[in-house]
Coordinates of C-alpha atoms in Angstrom, one line a residue:
M455 CA 33.0 -32.5 9.2
Q456 CA 34.4 -29.9 7.2
L457 CA 33.0 -28.7 3.9
Q458 CA 35.0 -27.9 0.8
G459 CA 32.9 -26.5 -2.0
N460 CA 30.6 -29.6 -2.8
V461 CA 33.1 -32.1 -1.0
F462 CA 32.5 -33.3 2.3
L463 CA 35.4 -34.5 4.4
M464 CA 34.6 -36.6 7.6
E465 CA 37.6 -37.2 9.7
L466 CA 37.8 -40.9 11.1
P467 CA 36.7 -42.4 13.0
I468 CA 33.2 -40.9 13.3
K469 CA 29.9 -41.7 15.0
M470 CA 26.5 -40.4 13.8
H471 CA 23.3 -40.8 16.3
F472 CA 20.0 -39.7 15.4
Y473 CA 17.4 -39.7 18.1
R474 CA 14.8 -37.2 17.0
Q475 CA 12.0 -38.5 15.0
P476 CA 11.7 -37.2 11.3
N477 CA 8.3 -35.7 11.9
I478 CA 9.1 -33.7 15.3
N479 CA 10.9 -30.4 14.9
L480 CA 13.8 -29.1 17.3
N481 CA 11.2 -27.6 19.3
G482 CA 9.4 -30.9 20.0
R483 CA 6.4 -29.9 18.1
R484 CA 4.9 -32.3 15.5
R485 CA 5.7 -31.2 11.9
Y486 CA 2.6 -30.5 9.9
A487 CA 2.2 -30.7 6.1
T488 CA -0.1 -28.5 4.2
P489 CA -2.4 -30.7 1.8
P490 CA -0.8 -30.8 -1.8
Q491 CA -4.4 -30.4 -3.1
Q492 CA -4.6 -26.8 -1.3
I493 CA -1.1 -25.8 -2.7
A494 CA -2.0 -27.1 -6.2
A495 CA -5.3 -24.9 -6.0
F496 CA -3.3 -21.9 -5.0
N497 CA -0.8 -22.4 -7.8
R498 CA -3.4 -22.8 -10.5
R499 CA -4.9 -19.5 -9.8
S500 CA -1.5 -18.0 -10.0
N501 CA -0.9 -15.8 -13.2
P502 CA 2.3 -14.4 -14.1
E503 CA 3.1 -10.5 -13.5
I504 CA 4.8 -8.7 -16.5
V505 CA 7.9 -7.0 -14.7
S506 CA 9.3 -5.3 -18.2
S507 CA 8.4 -5.4 -21.4
I508 CA 11.5 -6.9 -23.1
N509 CA 14.7 -8.6 -21.9
G510 CA 17.3 -7.9 -24.7
E511 CA 18.2 -9.8 -27.6
W512 CA 19.9 -13.1 -28.5
I513 CA 23.6 -12.9 -28.8
K514 CA 24.7 -12.3 -32.4
T515 CA 28.1 -13.8 -33.2
D516 CA 30.2 -15.0 -36.2
K517 CA 32.4 -17.2 -34.0
D518 CA 32.7 -20.7 -35.0
V519 CA 33.4 -21.9 -31.4
I520 CA 31.9 -20.6 -28.3
I521 CA 32.7 -21.5 -24.7
G522 CA 31.0 -21.0 -21.2
E523 CA 27.9 -19.1 -20.3
E524 CA 27.5 -17.4 -23.6
I525 CA 25.9 -20.4 -25.0
L526 CA 23.0 -19.7 -22.8
N527 CA 21.9 -16.8 -24.9
L528 CA 22.5 -18.3 -28.4
N529 CA 19.4 -18.0 -30.7
P530 CA 18.2 -21.7 -30.5
E531 CA 17.6 -21.1 -34.5
D532 CA 21.4 -20.8 -35.0
N533 CA 23.3 -23.8 -36.4
Y534 CA 25.3 -24.8 -33.1
N535 CA 26.2 -28.1 -31.5
I536 CA 26.6 -28.1 -27.9
H537 CA 29.5 -30.4 -26.8
I538 CA 29.7 -31.6 -23.0
P539 CA 33.1 -33.2 -22.7
Y540 CA 32.1 -35.0 -19.3
R541 CA 29.2 -36.6 -18.2
R542 CA 28.6 -38.5 -14.9
G543 CA 32.2 -38.1 -14.1
E544 CA 33.4 -39.9 -17.4
L545 CA 34.4 -38.6 -20.7
N546 CA 31.3 -38.0 -22.5
I547 CA 31.7 -40.8 -25.3
H548 CA 28.7 -41.2 -27.4
S549 CA 27.5 -42.0 -30.9
G550 CA 26.2 -38.4 -31.8
P551 CA 27.9 -35.5 -33.2
G552 CA 31.4 -34.6 -31.5
G553 CA 31.1 -38.1 -29.3
S554 CA 34.1 -39.7 -30.5
L555 CA 37.2 -39.8 -28.0
T556 CA 39.3 -37.9 -30.7
A557 CA 36.5 -35.0 -30.6
V558 CA 36.0 -35.1 -26.9
L559 CA 39.7 -34.7 -26.4
A560 CA 39.8 -31.7 -29.2
D561 CA 37.0 -30.1 -27.1
L562 CA 39.1 -30.3 -24.0
K563 CA 42.0 -28.7 -25.6
T564 CA 40.0 -26.0 -27.0
I565 CA 38.3 -25.2 -23.4
W566 CA 41.6 -25.4 -21.5
E567 CA 43.5 -23.3 -24.1
Y568 CA 40.5 -20.7 -23.7
V569 CA 40.5 -20.6 -19.9
I570 CA 44.5 -20.6 -19.9
T571 CA 44.6 -17.6 -22.5
E572 CA 41.5 -15.4 -21.6
K573 CA 41.2 -16.0 -17.9
L574 CA 44.8 -16.9 -16.7
K575 CA 46.4 -14.6 -19.4
I576 CA 49.1 -17.0 -20.2
P577 CA 50.2 -17.4 -23.9
I578 CA 49.8 -21.0 -25.2
Q579 CA 53.6 -20.6 -26.6
D580 CA 54.7 -20.3 -22.9
L581 CA 53.2 -23.5 -21.6
K582 CA 56.7 -25.2 -21.9
H583 CA 57.5 -23.2 -18.6
Y584 CA 54.6 -24.7 -16.7
R585 CA 53.8 -27.7 -14.9
A586 CA 50.5 -28.8 -14.9
V587 CA 48.5 -31.1 -12.3
L588 CA 46.0 -33.3 -13.7
V589 CA 43.2 -34.2 -11.1
V590 CA 41.3 -37.2 -12.1
P591 CA 38.5 -39.3 -10.5
D592 CA 39.1 -41.9 -8.0
I593 CA 37.5 -44.5 -10.3
Y594 CA 39.5 -43.8 -13.6
N595 CA 39.8 -45.5 -17.0
R596 CA 43.4 -46.1 -17.5
Q597 CA 43.1 -45.4 -21.4
Y598 CA 41.5 -41.8 -20.6
L599 CA 44.4 -41.0 -18.3
K600 CA 46.9 -41.9 -20.9
E601 CA 45.0 -39.8 -23.6
L602 CA 44.6 -36.7 -21.2
T603 CA 48.4 -37.1 -20.2
T604 CA 49.2 -37.0 -23.9
L605 CA 46.9 -34.1 -24.4
L606 CA 48.8 -32.1 -22.0
L607 CA 52.3 -32.8 -22.6
I608 CA 52.3 -33.5 -26.7
D609 CA 49.3 -31.3 -27.8
M610 CA 49.4 -28.3 -25.3
N611 CA 53.3 -28.8 -24.7
F612 CA 53.3 -28.4 -20.9
G613 CA 56.7 -28.7 -19.6
G614 CA 55.6 -31.6 -17.4
C615 CA 52.4 -32.8 -15.4
F616 CA 51.6 -35.3 -12.7
L617 CA 48.2 -36.8 -12.0
L618 CA 46.3 -36.6 -8.5
Q619 CA 43.3 -38.2 -7.6
D620 CA 40.4 -35.9 -6.7
H621 CA 39.6 -37.3 -3.3
V622 CA 43.3 -37.0 -2.3
A623 CA 43.3 -33.6 -3.6
A624 CA 40.7 -32.7 -1.2
T625 CA 42.2 -34.0 2.0
F626 CA 45.2 -32.3 1.0
G627 CA 43.5 -29.1 0.4
A628 CA 41.4 -29.5 3.9
G629 CA 45.1 -30.1 5.6
L630 CA 43.7 -33.6 6.8
G631 CA 45.8 -36.8 6.8
Y632 CA 42.9 -39.1 6.6
A633 CA 39.0 -38.6 5.7
C634 CA 36.0 -40.2 4.2
V635 CA 35.6 -38.1 1.1
V636 CA 32.0 -37.6 -0.2
D637 CA 31.8 -35.7 -3.3
V638 CA 28.3 -34.6 -4.6
G639 CA 28.6 -33.4 -7.9
H640 CA 26.1 -32.3 -10.6
E641 CA 25.6 -35.6 -12.2
K642 CA 27.5 -38.2 -9.9
T643 CA 28.4 -38.7 -6.4
S644 CA 31.6 -40.7 -5.4
V645 CA 32.8 -41.8 -2.2
S646 CA 36.3 -43.1 -0.9
C647 CA 38.5 -43.3 2.1
V648 CA 42.0 -41.5 2.2
E649 CA 44.8 -42.1 4.3
D650 CA 48.0 -40.6 4.1
G651 CA 47.8 -39.7 0.5
I652 CA 46.3 -42.9 -0.7
S653 CA 43.0 -43.7 -1.8
H654 CA 41.9 -47.0 -0.8
R655 CA 40.7 -48.8 -3.9
N656 CA 38.3 -51.2 -1.7
T657 CA 36.4 -48.2 -0.6
R658 CA 35.9 -46.5 -3.8
V659 CA 32.4 -46.1 -5.2
R660 CA 30.7 -43.8 -7.8
M661 CA 27.1 -43.3 -8.2
D662 CA 25.5 -41.8 -11.4
Y663 CA 23.5 -39.2 -9.8
G664 CA 24.1 -35.9 -8.1
G665 CA 22.5 -32.3 -7.7
G666 CA 21.1 -32.3 -11.4
D667 CA 19.0 -35.2 -10.4
I668 CA 17.9 -33.5 -7.3
T669 CA 16.6 -30.5 -9.6
Q670 CA 15.0 -32.8 -12.0
T671 CA 13.2 -34.6 -9.1
F672 CA 12.2 -31.3 -7.7
F673 CA 10.6 -30.1 -10.9
W674 CA 8.7 -33.3 -11.2
L675 CA 7.3 -32.4 -7.4
L676 CA 6.5 -29.2 -8.4
Q677 CA 4.5 -30.3 -11.5
K678 CA 2.7 -32.3 -9.0
S679 CA 1.5 -29.2 -7.4
A680 CA 0.5 -27.3 -10.4
F681 CA 3.4 -25.7 -11.2
P682 CA 2.4 -22.1 -12.6
Y683 CA 5.2 -21.7 -15.0
Q684 CA 3.8 -24.3 -17.4
A685 CA 6.0 -23.6 -20.4
C686 CA 8.7 -24.7 -18.5
Q687 CA 10.8 -27.2 -20.4
P688 CA 13.9 -28.9 -18.6
F689 CA 15.9 -29.5 -21.6
N690 CA 15.8 -26.0 -22.7
K691 CA 19.0 -24.2 -21.8
L692 CA 17.7 -21.3 -19.8
D693 CA 14.8 -23.1 -18.1
A694 CA 17.6 -25.6 -16.8
V695 CA 19.4 -22.8 -15.4
L696 CA 16.3 -21.3 -13.9
L697 CA 15.4 -24.9 -12.3
G698 CA 18.8 -25.1 -10.9
D699 CA 18.5 -21.8 -9.2
L700 CA 15.2 -22.8 -7.7
K701 CA 16.6 -25.9 -6.4
K702 CA 19.4 -23.4 -4.6
D703 CA 16.9 -21.0 -3.4
F704 CA 13.9 -23.4 -2.4
C705 CA 15.2 -26.7 -1.4
H706 CA 16.4 -27.3 2.2
V707 CA 16.9 -30.1 4.8
D708 CA 15.3 -28.0 7.9
L709 CA 12.8 -30.2 9.6
N710 CA 11.8 -27.0 11.6
I711 CA 10.5 -25.7 8.0
C712 CA 6.9 -27.0 7.7
G713 CA 3.7 -26.1 6.1
S714 CA 3.5 -24.0 2.9
Q715 CA 5.7 -21.3 1.8
E716 CA 5.1 -18.6 -0.7
K717 CA 7.8 -18.1 -3.1
S718 CA 8.4 -15.9 -6.3
F719 CA 11.0 -16.2 -9.0
L720 CA 11.5 -14.4 -12.5
V721 CA 11.6 -15.9 -16.0
K722 CA 13.9 -13.7 -18.2
K723 CA 14.3 -15.0 -21.8
P724 CA 15.9 -12.8 -24.7
K725 CA 13.1 -11.1 -27.0
S726 CA 10.6 -11.8 -24.4
P727 CA 8.9 -10.0 -21.2
V728 CA 10.4 -10.7 -18.0
E729 CA 7.7 -12.4 -16.1
K730 CA 7.4 -12.8 -12.2
Y731 CA 5.6 -15.8 -10.7
T732 CA 4.3 -16.6 -7.5
L733 CA 3.8 -20.1 -6.2
Q734 CA 3.4 -22.1 -2.9
V735 CA 5.7 -24.6 -2.1
G736 CA 5.5 -27.3 0.7
D737 CA 7.5 -30.5 1.6
E738 CA 8.6 -30.9 -2.2
C739 CA 11.5 -28.5 -0.9
L740 CA 12.6 -31.1 1.7
I741 CA 11.9 -34.2 0.1
A742 CA 13.7 -33.5 -3.3
P743 CA 17.2 -33.1 -1.6
L744 CA 16.7 -35.9 0.8
S745 CA 16.4 -38.0 -2.2
L746 CA 20.3 -38.7 -2.0
F747 CA 19.2 -40.8 0.9
Q748 CA 16.4 -42.4 -0.9
P749 CA 17.7 -42.8 -4.5
E750 CA 14.6 -44.9 -5.5
L751 CA 13.1 -41.4 -6.3
F752 CA 15.6 -40.7 -8.9
K753 CA 14.0 -43.4 -11.1
I754 CA 12.1 -40.8 -12.7
T755 CA 15.2 -39.2 -14.1
G756 CA 16.6 -42.3 -15.8
V757 CA 18.6 -45.4 -14.8
H758 CA 21.2 -44.9 -12.4
N759 CA 24.4 -47.4 -11.9
V760 CA 26.7 -47.7 -9.1
H761 CA 30.4 -48.1 -10.1
I762 CA 33.2 -49.6 -8.1
Q763 CA 37.1 -49.5 -8.7
K764 CA 38.0 -52.3 -11.3
R765 CA 41.4 -54.1 -11.6
Y766 CA 43.1 -53.7 -14.7

């Protein structure tokens, strides 16, 4: 098995056998779990420590459009709408502001032109000399592909483009002729079998859950253990980033780690003191990532659907 970013590539054929019982570690010793009541009692007694008195100011800008991580430090009182062009692996079409197909495509055009000019240092007027590769999901909507191609060729004036399915691109990047590709993203998980540059239609599956759902599940489990940062709001931009970092730092699938572990983290917000929290965590660090294999746990984060490739 090879790991390319967040894409897992498994060469076929593959056989996987698991003999060790889940409550036994690699040393043959039985795993033990600290009672949640004991962990919760520690966390209730934990008070934040003030590390510094102030953490800077909110960003002040007169820009009409802000792209990227700058939005994290925008004052919530400023009159901005946050637009997310993609959601659950599809164009984010919805009934709210900026939710029409035309508005989503305009947002994508703005983002792509910003990256091309600011990051790649390529003038927009020179795009006619460039060719684009549009990487699309394995399970796709033909209308959306048409609109995206029109955006590249007509609106952005690329000299040419061709479309490539993401799982096929993953096998090309890994130098494999065939593979079972498992792509675990932030909001979706997709699987398909690729052979000789072809993603087989009957093997394509997309599930509406991913790393973001693991984060929400982890936060739910932390709350059951008296998470000391009681003001945490997962829908707040900065708190959402903090919870994502806690998931990356604390969560694991190592059965050798058992019992309570003492961890600490910093809460940084503009115009507020920097606070350091200390807490104890237990098996929630293991349960949250394993929810990918028990998606029933994701019910606490909403309804999740399974999609297969439809015929058009």
